GROMACS .gro file of C-alpha atoms in nm:
model
  434
    1MET     CA    1   1.234   1.806  -0.894
    2LYS     CA    2   1.464   1.861  -0.604
    3ASN     CA    3   1.333   1.999  -0.271
    4LYS     CA    4   1.010   2.021  -0.358
    5SER     CA    5   0.753   2.133  -0.093
    6LEU     CA    6   0.488   1.854   0.038
    7SER     CA    7   0.213   2.088  -0.087
    8SER     CA    8   0.350   2.157  -0.431
    9LEU     CA    9   0.322   1.770  -0.482
   10LEU     CA   10  -0.023   1.752  -0.386
   11ALA     CA   11  -0.122   2.029  -0.575
   12VAL     CA   12  -0.014   1.844  -0.879
   13VAL     CA   13  -0.154   1.498  -0.784
   14LEU     CA   14  -0.466   1.694  -0.745
   15SER     CA   15  -0.501   1.758  -1.131
   16MET     CA   16  -0.415   1.385  -1.202
   17SER     CA   17  -0.632   1.074  -1.213
   18LEU     CA   18  -0.473   0.869  -0.913
   19LEU     CA   19  -0.567   0.529  -0.740
   20SER     CA   20  -0.362   0.229  -0.692
   21ALA     CA   21  -0.266  -0.004  -0.412
   22CYS     CA   22  -0.028  -0.002  -0.187
   23GLY     CA   23  -0.213  -0.028   0.109
   24GLY     CA   24  -0.391  -0.317  -0.041
   25ASN     CA   25  -0.404  -0.306  -0.460
   26ASN     CA   26  -0.693  -0.087  -0.474
   27THR     CA   27  -0.959  -0.010  -0.760
   28SER     CA   28  -1.111   0.241  -0.937
   29ASN     CA   29  -1.263   0.289  -1.274
   30ASN     CA   30  -0.967   0.518  -1.356
   31SER     CA   31  -0.592   0.373  -1.477
   32GLY     CA   32  -0.293   0.494  -1.561
   33GLN     CA   33   0.051   0.682  -1.459
   34SER     CA   34   0.204   0.988  -1.418
   35GLU     CA   35   0.488   1.197  -1.220
   36ALA     CA   36   0.386   1.425  -0.944
   37SER     CA   37   0.551   1.677  -0.739
   38THR     CA   38   0.463   1.709  -0.364
   39PRO     CA   39   0.144   1.762  -0.082
   40PRO     CA   40  -0.075   1.891   0.254
   41ALA     CA   41  -0.208   2.247   0.344
   42GLU     CA   42  -0.387   2.340   0.668
   43SER     CA   43  -0.670   2.187   0.879
   44ALA     CA   44  -0.954   1.989   0.726
   45ALA     CA   45  -1.326   2.153   0.688
   46ALA     CA   46  -1.530   1.845   0.812
   47SER     CA   47  -1.830   1.766   0.566
   48GLU     CA   48  -2.183   1.700   0.694
   49THR     CA   49  -2.233   1.434   0.957
   50PRO     CA   50  -2.556   1.271   0.998
   51SER     CA   51  -2.735   1.414   1.342
   52THR     CA   52  -2.595   1.290   1.636
   53SER     CA   53  -2.928   1.141   1.785
   54GLU     CA   54  -2.909   0.905   1.478
   55ILE     CA   55  -2.556   0.825   1.584
   56LYS     CA   56  -2.617   0.517   1.785
   57GLY     CA   57  -2.554   0.126   1.848
   58LYS     CA   58  -2.265  -0.111   1.766
   59ILE     CA   59  -2.091  -0.131   1.468
   60THR     CA   60  -1.777  -0.318   1.347
   61PHE     CA   61  -1.472  -0.193   1.154
   62ALA     CA   62  -1.240  -0.466   1.006
   63ILE     CA   63  -0.894  -0.347   0.922
   64ASN     CA   64  -0.548  -0.538   0.815
   65ARG     CA   65  -0.350  -0.451   1.112
   66THR     CA   66  -0.263  -0.699   1.366
   67ASP     CA   67   0.022  -0.522   1.520
   68VAL     CA   68  -0.110  -0.219   1.691
   69ASP     CA   69  -0.369  -0.329   1.956
   70GLU     CA   70  -0.354  -0.056   2.172
   71LYS     CA   71  -0.387   0.219   1.909
   72LEU     CA   72  -0.747   0.063   1.759
   73LYS     CA   73  -0.864   0.050   2.105
   74GLU     CA   74  -0.755   0.417   2.119
   75TYR     CA   75  -0.980   0.520   1.837
   76ALA     CA   76  -1.264   0.312   1.922
   77ASP     CA   77  -1.235   0.477   2.265
   78LYS     CA   78  -1.214   0.806   2.097
   79PHE     CA   79  -1.539   0.743   1.887
   80HIS     CA   80  -1.720   0.653   2.182
   81GLU     CA   81  -1.631   0.948   2.364
   82LYS     CA   82  -1.756   1.184   2.064
   83TYR     CA   83  -2.108   0.967   1.993
   84PRO     CA   84  -2.177   0.788   2.365
   85GLU     CA   85  -2.442   0.593   2.255
   86ALA     CA   86  -2.286   0.449   1.957
   87GLU     CA   87  -1.987   0.203   1.988
   88VAL     CA   88  -1.752   0.045   1.740
   89VAL     CA   89  -1.542  -0.296   1.735
   90ILE     CA   90  -1.201  -0.258   1.552
   91GLU     CA   91  -1.135  -0.595   1.428
   92PRO     CA   92  -0.815  -0.662   1.326
   93ILE     CA   93  -0.747  -0.950   1.045
   94LYS     CA   94  -0.421  -1.131   0.920
   95ASP     CA   95  -0.532  -1.281   0.584
   96TYR     CA   96  -0.769  -0.987   0.515
   97GLU     CA   97  -0.834  -1.025   0.143
   98GLY     CA   98  -0.894  -1.391   0.189
   99THR     CA   99  -1.125  -1.345   0.468
  100LEU     CA  100  -1.318  -1.026   0.395
  101LYS     CA  101  -1.356  -1.226   0.027
  102ILE     CA  102  -1.565  -1.489   0.217
  103ARG     CA  103  -1.750  -1.284   0.475
  104LEU     CA  104  -1.868  -1.078   0.178
  105ALA     CA  105  -2.008  -1.380   0.004
  106SER     CA  106  -2.166  -1.535   0.308
  107ASN     CA  107  -2.315  -1.191   0.418
  108GLU     CA  108  -2.085  -1.180   0.749
  109ALA     CA  109  -1.902  -0.839   0.609
  110PRO     CA  110  -1.835  -0.598   0.905
  111ASP     CA  111  -2.003  -0.221   0.871
  112VAL     CA  112  -1.710  -0.027   0.770
  113MET     CA  113  -1.433  -0.224   0.565
  114TYR     CA  114  -1.154  -0.212   0.331
  115MET     CA  115  -1.219  -0.268  -0.032
  116ASN     CA  116  -0.964  -0.398  -0.329
  117ALA     CA  117  -0.922  -0.572  -0.666
  118ILE     CA  118  -0.892  -0.916  -0.491
  119ILE     CA  119  -1.179  -0.868  -0.230
  120THR     CA  120  -1.454  -0.715  -0.505
  121PRO     CA  121  -1.242  -0.805  -0.856
  122THR     CA  122  -1.441  -0.571  -1.086
  123THR     CA  123  -1.635  -0.247  -1.003
  124ASP     CA  124  -1.952  -0.396  -1.116
  125LEU     CA  125  -1.976  -0.568  -0.763
  126TRP     CA  126  -1.961  -0.245  -0.567
  127PRO     CA  127  -2.336  -0.147  -0.531
  128GLU     CA  128  -2.409  -0.557  -0.506
  129PHE     CA  129  -2.184  -0.511  -0.143
  130TYR     CA  130  -2.153  -0.111  -0.047
  131ALA     CA  131  -2.299   0.162   0.008
  132PRO     CA  132  -2.262   0.481  -0.180
  133ILE     CA  133  -2.139   0.748   0.002
  134ASP     CA  134  -2.209   1.050  -0.196
  135ASP     CA  135  -2.392   1.221   0.085
  136LEU     CA  136  -2.081   1.218   0.291
  137ASP     CA  137  -1.959   1.547   0.034
  138TYR     CA  138  -1.579   1.427  -0.027
  139GLU     CA  139  -1.633   1.523  -0.388
  140GLY     CA  140  -1.323   1.761  -0.475
  141LYS     CA  141  -1.253   1.744  -0.155
  142THR     CA  142  -1.010   1.457  -0.142
  143TYR     CA  143  -0.640   1.425  -0.287
  144LEU     CA  144  -0.741   1.098  -0.491
  145PRO     CA  145  -1.051   1.065  -0.675
  146LEU     CA  146  -1.327   0.898  -0.527
  147SER     CA  147  -1.401   0.521  -0.650
  148GLU     CA  148  -1.689   0.572  -0.862
  149TYR     CA  149  -1.930   0.320  -1.068
  150GLU     CA  150  -2.225   0.466  -1.290
  151GLY     CA  151  -2.219   0.822  -1.149
  152LYS     CA  152  -2.238   0.664  -0.756
  153ALA     CA  153  -1.877   0.732  -0.556
  154TYR     CA  154  -1.846   0.402  -0.345
  155ALA     CA  155  -1.484   0.452  -0.165
  156VAL     CA  156  -1.210   0.708  -0.073
  157SER     CA  157  -0.842   0.612   0.009
  158GLU     CA  158  -0.757   0.645   0.389
  159GLY     CA  159  -0.454   0.824   0.279
  160VAL     CA  160  -0.190   0.842   0.045
  161TYR     CA  161   0.155   0.602   0.104
  162VAL     CA  162   0.468   0.639  -0.068
  163THR     CA  163   0.741   0.390  -0.110
  164GLY     CA  164   1.078   0.399   0.035
  165VAL     CA  165   1.376   0.253   0.291
  166LEU     CA  166   1.303   0.241   0.635
  167TYR     CA  167   1.598   0.192   0.869
  168ASN     CA  168   1.713   0.268   1.203
  169LYS     CA  169   1.996   0.576   1.249
  170LYS     CA  170   2.182   0.434   1.510
  171THR     CA  171   2.189   0.109   1.312
  172PHE     CA  172   2.356   0.313   1.024
  173ALA     CA  173   2.603   0.500   1.214
  174ALA     CA  174   2.692   0.172   1.368
  175ALA     CA  175   2.806   0.050   1.032
  176GLY     CA  176   2.990   0.361   0.966
  177ILE     CA  177   2.699   0.504   0.718
  178ASP     CA  178   2.666   0.882   0.728
  179ALA     CA  179   2.386   0.960   0.506
  180ALA     CA  180   2.084   0.811   0.376
  181PRO     CA  181   2.204   0.658   0.002
  182LYS     CA  182   2.115   0.875  -0.268
  183THR     CA  183   2.224   0.657  -0.574
  184TYR     CA  184   2.246   0.307  -0.675
  185ASP     CA  185   2.593   0.260  -0.588
  186GLU     CA  186   2.583   0.430  -0.271
  187LEU     CA  187   2.305   0.202  -0.172
  188LEU     CA  188   2.526  -0.106  -0.231
  189ALA     CA  189   2.796   0.036  -0.020
  190ALA     CA  190   2.569   0.120   0.249
  191LEU     CA  191   2.469  -0.285   0.176
  192GLU     CA  192   2.823  -0.376   0.179
  193LYS     CA  193   2.908  -0.194   0.548
  194LEU     CA  194   2.613  -0.339   0.704
  195LYS     CA  195   2.687  -0.697   0.575
  196ALA     CA  196   3.062  -0.630   0.683
  197LYS     CA  197   2.941  -0.579   1.051
  198GLY     CA  198   2.707  -0.854   1.079
  199ILE     CA  199   2.394  -0.682   1.022
  200LEU     CA  200   2.137  -0.809   0.796
  201PRO     CA  201   2.171  -0.551   0.492
  202MET     CA  202   1.808  -0.611   0.393
  203GLY     CA  203   1.516  -0.776   0.522
  204SER     CA  204   1.288  -0.942   0.244
  205MET     CA  205   0.985  -1.064   0.447
  206LEU     CA  206   0.950  -1.323   0.206
  207LYS     CA  207   0.786  -1.592   0.437
  208SER     CA  208   0.517  -1.309   0.481
  209ASN     CA  209   0.442  -1.248   0.107
  210TRP     CA  210   0.255  -0.915   0.118
  211PRO     CA  211   0.551  -0.689   0.191
  212LEU     CA  212   0.679  -0.829  -0.148
  213GLY     CA  213   0.404  -0.651  -0.309
  214THR     CA  214   0.600  -0.328  -0.234
  215TRP     CA  215   0.892  -0.416  -0.483
  216GLU     CA  216   0.666  -0.459  -0.748
  217THR     CA  217   0.635  -0.082  -0.754
  218VAL     CA  218   0.984  -0.055  -0.837
  219ALA     CA  219   0.841  -0.195  -1.169
  220PHE     CA  220   0.702   0.136  -1.218
  221ALA     CA  221   1.020   0.316  -1.213
  222ASN     CA  222   1.087   0.175  -1.564
  223THR     CA  223   0.770   0.325  -1.740
  224ALA     CA  224   0.632   0.626  -1.787
  225ASP     CA  225   0.295   0.510  -1.842
  226SER     CA  226   0.147   0.191  -1.635
  227ASN     CA  227  -0.150   0.214  -1.828
  228ALA     CA  228   0.037   0.165  -2.155
  229MET     CA  229   0.163  -0.166  -1.957
  230TYR     CA  230  -0.173  -0.283  -1.881
  231GLU     CA  231  -0.305  -0.280  -2.178
  232GLN     CA  232  -0.026  -0.447  -2.351
  233MET     CA  233  -0.035  -0.732  -2.141
  234VAL     CA  234  -0.395  -0.791  -2.166
  235ASN     CA  235  -0.349  -0.803  -2.539
  236GLU     CA  236  -0.085  -1.063  -2.509
  237ASP     CA  237  -0.064  -1.404  -2.441
  238ALA     CA  238   0.277  -1.398  -2.333
  239PRO     CA  239   0.316  -1.040  -2.164
  240TYR     CA  240   0.639  -1.137  -1.928
  241ASN     CA  241   0.912  -1.054  -2.140
  242GLN     CA  242   1.207  -0.818  -2.120
  243GLU     CA  243   1.033  -0.549  -2.223
  244ASN     CA  244   0.784  -0.572  -1.946
  245PRO     CA  245   0.855  -0.349  -1.664
  246LEU     CA  246   0.775  -0.605  -1.422
  247VAL     CA  247   1.009  -0.852  -1.528
  248LYS     CA  248   1.270  -0.535  -1.519
  249GLY     CA  249   1.168  -0.448  -1.158
  250PHE     CA  250   1.186  -0.855  -1.043
  251SER     CA  251   1.534  -0.846  -1.198
  252PHE     CA  252   1.632  -0.571  -1.007
  253VAL     CA  253   1.550  -0.754  -0.683
  254ARG     CA  254   1.720  -1.071  -0.813
  255ASP     CA  255   2.002  -0.933  -0.823
  256LEU     CA  256   2.031  -0.795  -0.470
  257VAL     CA  257   1.929  -1.171  -0.384
  258ASP     CA  258   2.279  -1.258  -0.589
  259LYS     CA  259   2.465  -1.041  -0.405
  260GLY     CA  260   2.385  -1.189  -0.084
  261TYR     CA  261   2.209  -0.899   0.054
  262PHE     CA  262   1.899  -1.083   0.205
  263GLU     CA  263   1.872  -1.362   0.438
  264LYS     CA  264   2.052  -1.660   0.371
  265ASP     CA  265   1.713  -1.841   0.456
  266LEU     CA  266   1.482  -1.648   0.290
  267LEU     CA  267   1.182  -1.863   0.385
  268SER     CA  268   1.243  -1.741   0.739
  269SER     CA  269   1.206  -1.406   0.671
  270ASP     CA  270   0.887  -1.274   0.857
  271TRP     CA  271   0.738  -0.901   0.855
  272ASP     CA  272   0.672  -0.966   1.269
  273ILE     CA  273   0.991  -1.095   1.326
  274LEU     CA  274   1.203  -0.800   1.120
  275ARG     CA  275   1.022  -0.515   1.270
  276LYS     CA  276   1.149  -0.604   1.621
  277GLN     CA  277   1.510  -0.699   1.503
  278MET     CA  278   1.528  -0.353   1.336
  279ALA     CA  279   1.506  -0.209   1.705
  280SER     CA  280   1.765  -0.422   1.799
  281GLY     CA  281   1.974  -0.338   1.548
  282GLU     CA  282   2.018  -0.692   1.348
  283VAL     CA  283   1.885  -0.535   1.059
  284GLY     CA  284   1.984  -0.239   0.826
  285MET     CA  285   1.701  -0.182   0.583
  286LEU     CA  286   1.331  -0.263   0.488
  287TYR     CA  287   1.178  -0.174   0.139
  288LEU     CA  288   0.815  -0.111   0.271
  289ALA     CA  289   0.607   0.211   0.226
  290ASN     CA  290   0.516   0.492   0.484
  291TYR     CA  291   0.274   0.247   0.698
  292GLY     CA  292   0.573   0.097   0.821
  293LEU     CA  293   0.673   0.410   1.009
  294ALA     CA  294   0.427   0.334   1.274
  295ALA     CA  295   0.526  -0.037   1.291
  296LEU     CA  296   0.887  -0.086   1.388
  297GLU     CA  297   0.815  -0.204   1.744
  298GLY     CA  298   1.051  -0.117   2.011
  299THR     CA  299   1.227   0.138   1.817
  300PRO     CA  300   1.236   0.531   1.908
  301ALA     CA  301   1.065   0.748   1.699
  302GLU     CA  302   1.365   0.984   1.655
  303ASP     CA  303   1.570   0.680   1.558
  304ILE     CA  304   1.341   0.614   1.231
  305GLY     CA  305   1.455   0.707   0.886
  306PHE     CA  306   1.302   0.672   0.586
  307PHE     CA  307   1.449   0.713   0.217
  308PRO     CA  308   1.345   0.694  -0.129
  309LEU     CA  309   1.505   0.395  -0.304
  310PRO     CA  310   1.782   0.475  -0.564
  311ILE     CA  311   1.758   0.208  -0.852
  312ASP     CA  312   2.013   0.397  -1.063
  313ASN     CA  313   2.291   0.617  -1.037
  314SER     CA  314   2.116   0.952  -1.152
  315GLY     CA  315   2.115   1.103  -0.792
  316GLU     CA  316   1.751   1.116  -0.829
  317PRO     CA  317   1.574   0.837  -0.611
  318VAL     CA  318   1.209   0.732  -0.692
  319THR     CA  319   0.913   0.670  -0.527
  320MET     CA  320   0.580   0.512  -0.609
  321MET     CA  321   0.308   0.729  -0.479
  322THR     CA  322  -0.027   0.482  -0.411
  323PRO     CA  323  -0.368   0.524  -0.220
  324GLY     CA  324  -0.400   0.334   0.101
  325TRP     CA  325  -0.703   0.119   0.118
  326ASN     CA  326  -1.026   0.237  -0.017
  327VAL     CA  327  -1.249   0.226   0.300
  328VAL     CA  328  -1.619   0.132   0.213
  329ILE     CA  329  -1.925   0.089   0.389
  330ASN     CA  330  -2.132  -0.246   0.389
  331LYS     CA  331  -2.507  -0.160   0.244
  332LYS     CA  332  -2.633  -0.432   0.466
  333SER     CA  333  -2.540  -0.241   0.777
  334LYS     CA  334  -2.793  -0.240   1.055
  335ASN     CA  335  -2.655   0.088   1.186
  336MET     CA  336  -2.609   0.275   0.848
  337GLU     CA  337  -2.586   0.658   1.016
  338THR     CA  338  -2.331   0.489   1.269
  339ALA     CA  339  -2.124   0.368   1.006
  340LYS     CA  340  -2.088   0.676   0.811
  341ALA     CA  341  -2.030   0.880   1.126
  342PHE     CA  342  -1.772   0.654   1.203
  343TYR     CA  343  -1.624   0.655   0.791
  344LYS     CA  344  -1.616   1.036   0.836
  345PHE     CA  345  -1.451   0.979   1.182
  346TRP     CA  346  -1.163   0.730   1.031
  347ILE     CA  347  -1.075   0.968   0.760
  348GLU     CA  348  -1.102   1.319   0.936
  349GLU     CA  349  -1.035   1.279   1.297
  350SER     CA  350  -0.874   0.962   1.417
  351GLY     CA  351  -0.522   1.074   1.380
  352TYR     CA  352  -0.460   0.695   1.215
  353GLN     CA  353  -0.272   0.892   0.897
  354ASP     CA  354  -0.028   1.077   1.159
  355PHE     CA  355   0.011   0.740   1.327
  356THR     CA  356   0.107   0.528   1.021
  357GLY     CA  357   0.281   0.790   0.823
  358MET     CA  358   0.026   0.833   0.565
  359ILE     CA  359  -0.033   1.142   0.394
  360PRO     CA  360  -0.416   1.232   0.450
  361ALA     CA  361  -0.687   1.205   0.220
  362LEU     CA  362  -0.815   1.537   0.238
  363LYS     CA  363  -0.675   1.850   0.089
  364ASP     CA  364  -0.677   2.081   0.393
  365MET     CA  365  -0.567   1.848   0.629
  366LYS     CA  366  -0.180   1.862   0.678
  367SER     CA  367   0.112   1.568   0.766
  368ASN     CA  368   0.257   1.561   1.073
  369ASN     CA  369   0.480   1.281   1.089
  370ALA     CA  370   0.841   1.392   1.086
  371PRO     CA  371   1.014   1.087   0.915
  372LEU     CA  372   0.755   1.153   0.611
  373ALA     CA  373   0.882   1.527   0.596
  374GLU     CA  374   1.243   1.404   0.573
  375PHE     CA  375   1.177   1.191   0.309
  376LEU     CA  376   1.019   1.416   0.065
  377ALA     CA  377   1.319   1.679   0.149
  378ASN     CA  378   1.518   1.405  -0.033
  379GLY     CA  379   1.345   1.518  -0.364
  380PRO     CA  380   1.267   1.202  -0.499
  381ARG     CA  381   1.113   1.164  -0.833
  382ILE     CA  382   0.741   1.085  -0.760
  383VAL     CA  383   0.554   0.835  -0.985
  384THR     CA  384   0.180   0.801  -0.937
  385VAL     CA  385   0.065   0.474  -1.023
  386LEU     CA  386  -0.320   0.429  -1.090
  387PRO     CA  387  -0.507   0.067  -1.094
  388PRO     CA  388  -0.518  -0.178  -1.360
  389PRO     CA  389  -0.837  -0.205  -1.548
  390ASP     CA  390  -1.121  -0.435  -1.504
  391ARG     CA  391  -0.980  -0.661  -1.766
  392TYR     CA  392  -0.642  -0.735  -1.604
  393ASN     CA  393  -0.795  -0.787  -1.272
  394GLN     CA  394  -1.021  -1.089  -1.407
  395ILE     CA  395  -0.729  -1.213  -1.584
  396LEU     CA  396  -0.518  -1.212  -1.268
  397ASN     CA  397  -0.811  -1.389  -1.080
  398LYS     CA  398  -0.901  -1.632  -1.327
  399SER     CA  399  -0.500  -1.722  -1.358
  400GLN     CA  400  -0.425  -1.721  -0.977
  401ILE     CA  401  -0.163  -1.471  -1.022
  402THR     CA  402  -0.040  -1.294  -0.788
  403ASN     CA  403   0.301  -1.054  -0.821
  404PRO     CA  404   0.441  -1.127  -0.451
  405THR     CA  405   0.380  -1.488  -0.570
  406ILE     CA  406   0.594  -1.443  -0.871
  407LEU     CA  407   0.854  -1.247  -0.666
  408GLN     CA  408   0.902  -1.522  -0.395
  409GLU     CA  409   0.962  -1.779  -0.678
  410ILE     CA  410   1.230  -1.555  -0.832
  411MET     CA  411   1.393  -1.463  -0.500
  412LEU     CA  412   1.414  -1.862  -0.419
  413ASN     CA  413   1.471  -1.992  -0.739
  414LYS     CA  414   1.816  -2.159  -0.673
  415ASP     CA  415   1.910  -2.169  -1.051
  416SER     CA  416   2.037  -1.815  -1.183
  417ASN     CA  417   1.864  -1.848  -1.474
  418ILE     CA  418   1.481  -1.753  -1.383
  419GLN     CA  419   1.352  -1.753  -1.737
  420PRO     CA  420   1.099  -2.099  -1.698
  421ILE     CA  421   0.926  -1.881  -1.429
  422TRP     CA  422   0.860  -1.633  -1.668
  423ASP     CA  423   0.764  -1.873  -1.927
  424LYS     CA  424   0.549  -2.097  -1.668
  425TYR     CA  425   0.331  -1.741  -1.573
  426ASN     CA  426   0.323  -1.662  -1.960
  427LYS     CA  427   0.133  -1.980  -2.018
  428LYS     CA  428  -0.092  -1.930  -1.708
  429TRP     CA  429  -0.150  -1.567  -1.855
  430ALA     CA  430  -0.242  -1.747  -2.166
  431ASP     CA  431  -0.488  -1.970  -2.073
  432ALA     CA  432  -0.688  -1.721  -1.836
  433ARG     CA  433  -0.721  -1.520  -2.172
  434LYS     CA  434  -0.909  -1.751  -2.335
   0.00000   0.00000   0.00000
């Protein structure tokens, strides 16, 4: 699937059930995985907006981005400029999932927020907390299916993410790396060159925990059907075995640890520090999704590169396509029409998708992000990963298992034998299935 255009990708994606979690473990009533080709088109046709006279009062939008305060202020000001009688307070929250789960339960949720399988573990909870968005007329207009329950739509993904390796082009040049790696051997060679120059080859971001979720997507390069993996796991007491794609994917990461390509002190590796170190040339690569394109503090946009991760020597790198956060409206909002107007503004007019490097949510919007276009020009094999079924989420929640935490343990394990870790989580899983 070499040199597919962005528009051919999402043209194929449209025909598939798609919805997962790069931005935040999103959940829908669809599940599975497939391969796609590439996205967008021309400018968006907005759906109907509530009467301007009804759009007034103050609302709050909670977001997980704590690193872009000035941009958030711009969005709030832009919304107020469009609707002078309305005001939105955009509230960045670091421990997003934990905080929002508590606030939902205590009736202190914001008017507009993100939703995933941790915040509301099962789809039958959606009507209890969220307002339907059917009247916003998004049916058939989005690249990804709306999150629906019992015939009503509750959320649309704010955009589409693809996983890949962020790098500073000047740092690569200083280490003698002429081009982004396209095979696993080329990746190892680039990591070695960075290491020889005294540059941290790959930042793990282990201390921050949440970025490790990106490595989880490597697992899906090892299976043609994520739905089959989920079904296999929910029906077994010991799913973490050598045939499990998660085990294979996490072993890939452990191998990079053993080769010395991450920090010597993994517990010191923090996302907020690494994004600044990339600007100063102290770190070579970060494995994230395209949301990282806007977060490399101090790195000029023209110096940012983004390439799909090569996991083998086929010459066809792989990327996992996942949705961004699902956006929902609090059913108890006191300014419902304003909340709906902001919802549409965020999806259609804010410019947040271009800023973060997301592929826009709507079919008739196009991406204007240069590094994303460069990334797709590599012709990666694009695997679309859909969320697991409710039963899988229920077992994870009951067992208190999170894949980033498993990977943390695997990366930190001093012994090269990591089987005891899998044994421990197999027991947790089996106990949660009872």
